Coordinates of C-alpha atoms in Angstrom, one line a residue:
Chain A
G253 CA -98.5 -32.5 28.5
E254 CA -96.4 -29.6 29.5
N255 CA -96.6 -28.0 32.9
V256 CA -95.0 -24.6 33.7
E257 CA -94.5 -23.2 37.2
Q258 CA -93.7 -19.6 37.7
H259 CA -92.3 -17.8 40.8
P260 CA -92.9 -15.4 42.5
S261 CA -96.5 -14.6 42.0
T262 CA -95.9 -11.0 43.1
L263 CA -92.7 -9.0 43.1
S264 CA -92.3 -5.5 44.4
V265 CA -89.0 -3.6 43.8
Q266 CA -87.7 -0.1 44.0
E267 CA -87.2 1.8 40.8
G268 CA -83.7 1.2 39.6
D269 CA -83.4 -2.2 41.2
S270 CA -83.3 -5.5 39.3
A271 CA -86.2 -8.0 39.1
V272 CA -85.9 -11.7 38.5
I273 CA -88.7 -14.1 37.6
K274 CA -88.2 -17.9 37.4
C275 CA -90.0 -20.6 35.6
T276 CA -89.6 -24.4 35.4
Y277 CA -91.1 -26.7 32.8
S278 CA -91.7 -30.4 32.6
D279 CA -91.5 -31.5 29.0
S280 CA -87.9 -31.9 27.9
A281 CA -89.1 -31.7 24.2
S282 CA -90.1 -28.1 24.6
N283 CA -87.9 -25.9 22.6
Y284 CA -89.3 -22.4 22.6
F285 CA -89.6 -20.2 25.7
P286 CA -91.2 -16.8 25.3
W287 CA -91.9 -14.1 28.0
Y288 CA -94.9 -11.9 27.8
K289 CA -95.9 -8.6 29.5
Q290 CA -99.6 -8.1 29.9
E291 CA -101.3 -4.9 31.0
L292 CA -104.8 -5.0 32.3
G293 CA -107.4 -5.9 29.6
K294 CA -104.7 -6.0 26.9
R295 CA -103.2 -8.8 24.8
P296 CA -99.9 -10.4 26.0
Q297 CA -96.9 -8.6 24.5
L298 CA -93.8 -10.6 23.6
I299 CA -90.8 -9.0 25.3
I300 CA -88.2 -11.6 24.7
D301 CA -87.9 -15.2 23.8
I302 CA -85.3 -17.9 23.9
R303 CA -84.9 -21.1 21.9
S304 CA -83.5 -24.3 23.1
N305 CA -80.2 -24.0 21.2
V306 CA -79.3 -20.9 23.2
G307 CA -78.4 -20.5 26.8
E308 CA -78.8 -16.7 27.2
K309 CA -80.3 -13.8 25.3
K310 CA -80.2 -10.1 26.1
D311 CA -82.1 -7.1 24.8
Q312 CA -81.2 -3.8 26.5
R313 CA -82.5 -4.1 30.1
I314 CA -84.1 -7.5 29.6
A315 CA -82.3 -10.8 29.6
V316 CA -83.4 -14.4 29.7
T317 CA -81.4 -17.5 30.6
L318 CA -82.2 -21.1 29.9
N319 CA -80.9 -24.2 31.7
K320 CA -82.1 -27.2 29.6
T321 CA -80.7 -29.8 32.0
A322 CA -82.5 -28.4 35.0
K323 CA -85.5 -27.4 32.8
H324 CA -85.8 -23.9 34.1
F325 CA -85.5 -20.4 32.6
S326 CA -85.4 -17.0 34.1
L327 CA -86.3 -13.4 33.2
H328 CA -84.0 -10.6 34.4
I329 CA -85.0 -7.0 34.2
T330 CA -82.3 -4.4 35.2
E331 CA -82.7 -0.8 36.1
T332 CA -86.5 -1.2 36.6
Q333 CA -88.8 1.7 35.8
P334 CA -92.4 2.4 36.9
E335 CA -93.6 1.6 33.4
D336 CA -92.3 -2.0 33.9
S337 CA -95.1 -2.6 36.3
A338 CA -97.4 -5.2 34.8
V339 CA -98.1 -8.9 34.9
Y340 CA -95.4 -11.1 33.3
F341 CA -95.9 -14.6 32.0
C342 CA -93.5 -17.2 30.9
A343 CA -94.5 -19.9 28.5
A344 CA -93.1 -23.1 26.9
S345 CA -93.9 -25.0 23.8
R346 CA -92.8 -27.5 21.2
R347 CA -95.0 -27.4 18.2
E348 CA -98.4 -27.0 19.8
G349 CA -100.0 -24.1 21.6
L350 CA -98.2 -22.3 24.5
T351 CA -98.4 -23.5 28.1
F352 CA -98.2 -20.5 30.3
G353 CA -96.9 -20.1 33.8
G354 CA -99.2 -18.6 36.5
G355 CA -97.9 -15.1 36.1
T356 CA -96.0 -12.6 38.2
R357 CA -97.3 -9.2 39.1
L358 CA -94.4 -6.9 39.1
M359 CA -94.7 -3.5 40.9
V360 CA -92.0 -1.0 40.6
K361 CA -92.1 1.7 43.2
P362 CA -90.9 5.2 42.2
Chain B
G164 CA -94.2 -8.0 13.4
A165 CA -97.2 -9.9 12.2
V166 CA -100.7 -8.5 13.0
V167 CA -103.6 -10.4 14.3
S168 CA -107.1 -8.9 14.7
Q169 CA -110.0 -10.1 16.7
H170 CA -113.7 -9.1 16.6
P171 CA -115.6 -8.1 18.6
S172 CA -113.5 -6.7 21.3
R173 CA -116.3 -6.8 23.8
V174 CA -119.7 -8.6 23.9
I175 CA -122.4 -8.8 26.4
C176 CA -125.1 -11.4 25.9
K177 CA -128.0 -13.2 27.7
S178 CA -127.6 -16.7 29.0
G179 CA -128.4 -19.3 26.4
T180 CA -127.4 -17.3 23.4
S181 CA -124.5 -18.1 21.1
V182 CA -121.6 -15.8 20.4
K183 CA -119.1 -15.9 17.5
I184 CA -115.6 -14.5 17.8
E185 CA -113.4 -13.9 14.7
C186 CA -109.6 -14.1 14.6
R187 CA -107.8 -12.8 11.5
S188 CA -104.2 -12.8 10.5
L189 CA -103.8 -9.5 8.6
D190 CA -100.5 -9.7 6.9
F191 CA -99.6 -13.4 6.8
Q192 CA -101.1 -16.7 6.3
A193 CA -101.7 -18.9 9.3
T194 CA -102.3 -22.6 8.9
T195 CA -102.6 -22.9 12.6
M196 CA -104.3 -20.6 15.1
F197 CA -104.8 -21.1 18.8
W198 CA -107.6 -20.1 21.2
Y199 CA -106.9 -19.2 24.8
R200 CA -109.2 -18.3 27.7
Q201 CA -108.2 -16.1 30.6
F202 CA -110.3 -15.6 33.7
P203 CA -109.7 -12.5 35.8
K204 CA -106.4 -12.4 37.6
Q205 CA -105.4 -15.8 36.1
S206 CA -103.1 -17.1 33.4
L207 CA -103.9 -17.9 29.9
M208 CA -105.1 -21.4 29.3
L209 CA -105.0 -23.1 25.9
M210 CA -108.5 -24.2 24.8
A211 CA -107.9 -25.5 21.3
T212 CA -105.7 -25.6 18.2
S213 CA -107.4 -24.5 15.0
N214 CA -106.0 -26.0 11.8
E215 CA -107.0 -24.7 8.4
G216 CA -109.0 -27.3 6.5
S217 CA -109.3 -29.8 9.3
K218 CA -110.9 -30.3 12.7
A219 CA -109.7 -28.4 15.7
T220 CA -107.8 -30.2 18.5
Y221 CA -109.3 -29.5 21.9
E222 CA -107.4 -29.5 25.2
Q223 CA -108.5 -31.8 27.9
G224 CA -111.6 -30.5 29.7
V225 CA -112.7 -28.2 26.9
E226 CA -116.1 -29.2 25.4
K227 CA -115.9 -29.3 21.7
D228 CA -119.6 -29.1 21.2
K229 CA -119.8 -26.0 23.3
F230 CA -116.8 -24.2 21.8
L231 CA -117.1 -24.6 18.0
I232 CA -114.0 -23.7 16.0
N233 CA -113.9 -23.2 12.3
H234 CA -110.7 -22.4 10.4
A235 CA -112.2 -21.7 7.0
S236 CA -109.3 -20.0 5.4
L237 CA -105.6 -19.3 5.9
T238 CA -106.4 -15.9 7.5
L239 CA -109.6 -16.6 9.5
S240 CA -110.5 -18.8 12.5
T241 CA -113.8 -18.4 14.4
L242 CA -114.8 -19.5 17.9
T243 CA -118.5 -19.9 18.6
V244 CA -119.5 -20.2 22.3
T245 CA -122.8 -22.0 22.1
S246 CA -125.5 -21.6 24.7
A247 CA -123.3 -19.3 26.7
H248 CA -123.8 -19.2 30.5
P249 CA -122.4 -16.9 33.1
E250 CA -119.5 -19.2 33.8
D251 CA -118.3 -18.8 30.2
S252 CA -117.7 -15.1 30.9
S253 CA -114.0 -14.6 30.3
F254 CA -111.3 -13.0 28.1
Y255 CA -110.9 -15.0 24.9
I256 CA -107.6 -14.4 23.0
C257 CA -106.5 -16.0 19.8
S258 CA -103.0 -16.3 18.4
A259 CA -101.7 -17.2 15.0
R260 CA -98.4 -19.0 14.3
D261 CA -96.0 -17.6 11.9
W262 CA -93.3 -20.2 11.6
T263 CA -89.8 -19.1 12.1
G264 CA -87.8 -22.1 11.3
S265 CA -89.1 -24.9 13.5
Y266 CA -90.0 -22.6 16.5
N267 CA -93.4 -21.8 17.7
E268 CA -93.5 -18.0 17.6
Q269 CA -97.1 -16.8 18.0
F270 CA -98.8 -13.4 17.6
F271 CA -101.8 -12.6 19.7
G272 CA -105.0 -10.9 18.9
P273 CA -106.3 -8.1 21.2
G274 CA -108.8 -10.4 22.9
T275 CA -112.6 -10.5 23.3
R276 CA -114.2 -9.9 26.6
L277 CA -117.3 -11.9 26.9
T278 CA -119.8 -11.2 29.6
V279 CA -122.8 -13.5 29.9
L280 CA -125.7 -12.2 32.0

């Protein structure tokens, strides 16, 4: 089955700086790679996703890149704000349920 | 976006009792729903895939006789935790798949926090 590794597990940045979270996956057949933001006790919120036929996608301050050959994908958040503080999860899937990475706790210091 | 509801949001029960959790897709039909479990400060782990009109598919290590799944209609899947014990205490989250082409976009319910005393 699929295995997703996520790094770092915690990330602390100053407000306005950029944050980068990286994930690797094992199943070359995976074709859908979403990123979720989860606040304590709440459901995961989809913030951006990328599909295997695309190498990069951007939505305002958030961007995701995908390297299918190396089987890794990354989340980039620019101009971080305190409200970006949360736990972020990457995931990968083909047709089945999602396999999540271990999560990254992002702390943005004002 | 598509809306998924889950009920109850929180339940506390005594050890040995059974608890039923409902997951509904409110504005779309979902032939496939998924059940995840999340322990405190951990990631989400897929428990099972619920298919309308057929038996659920369970992930390795998940006891199908303990976690009963019924996907009775295109908008409702239920998870019953039978004979719950304290180690079953967790955050249970469902998701429903709304196919976008051939990709696996999923929409999550708000989750159910189960506490077994």
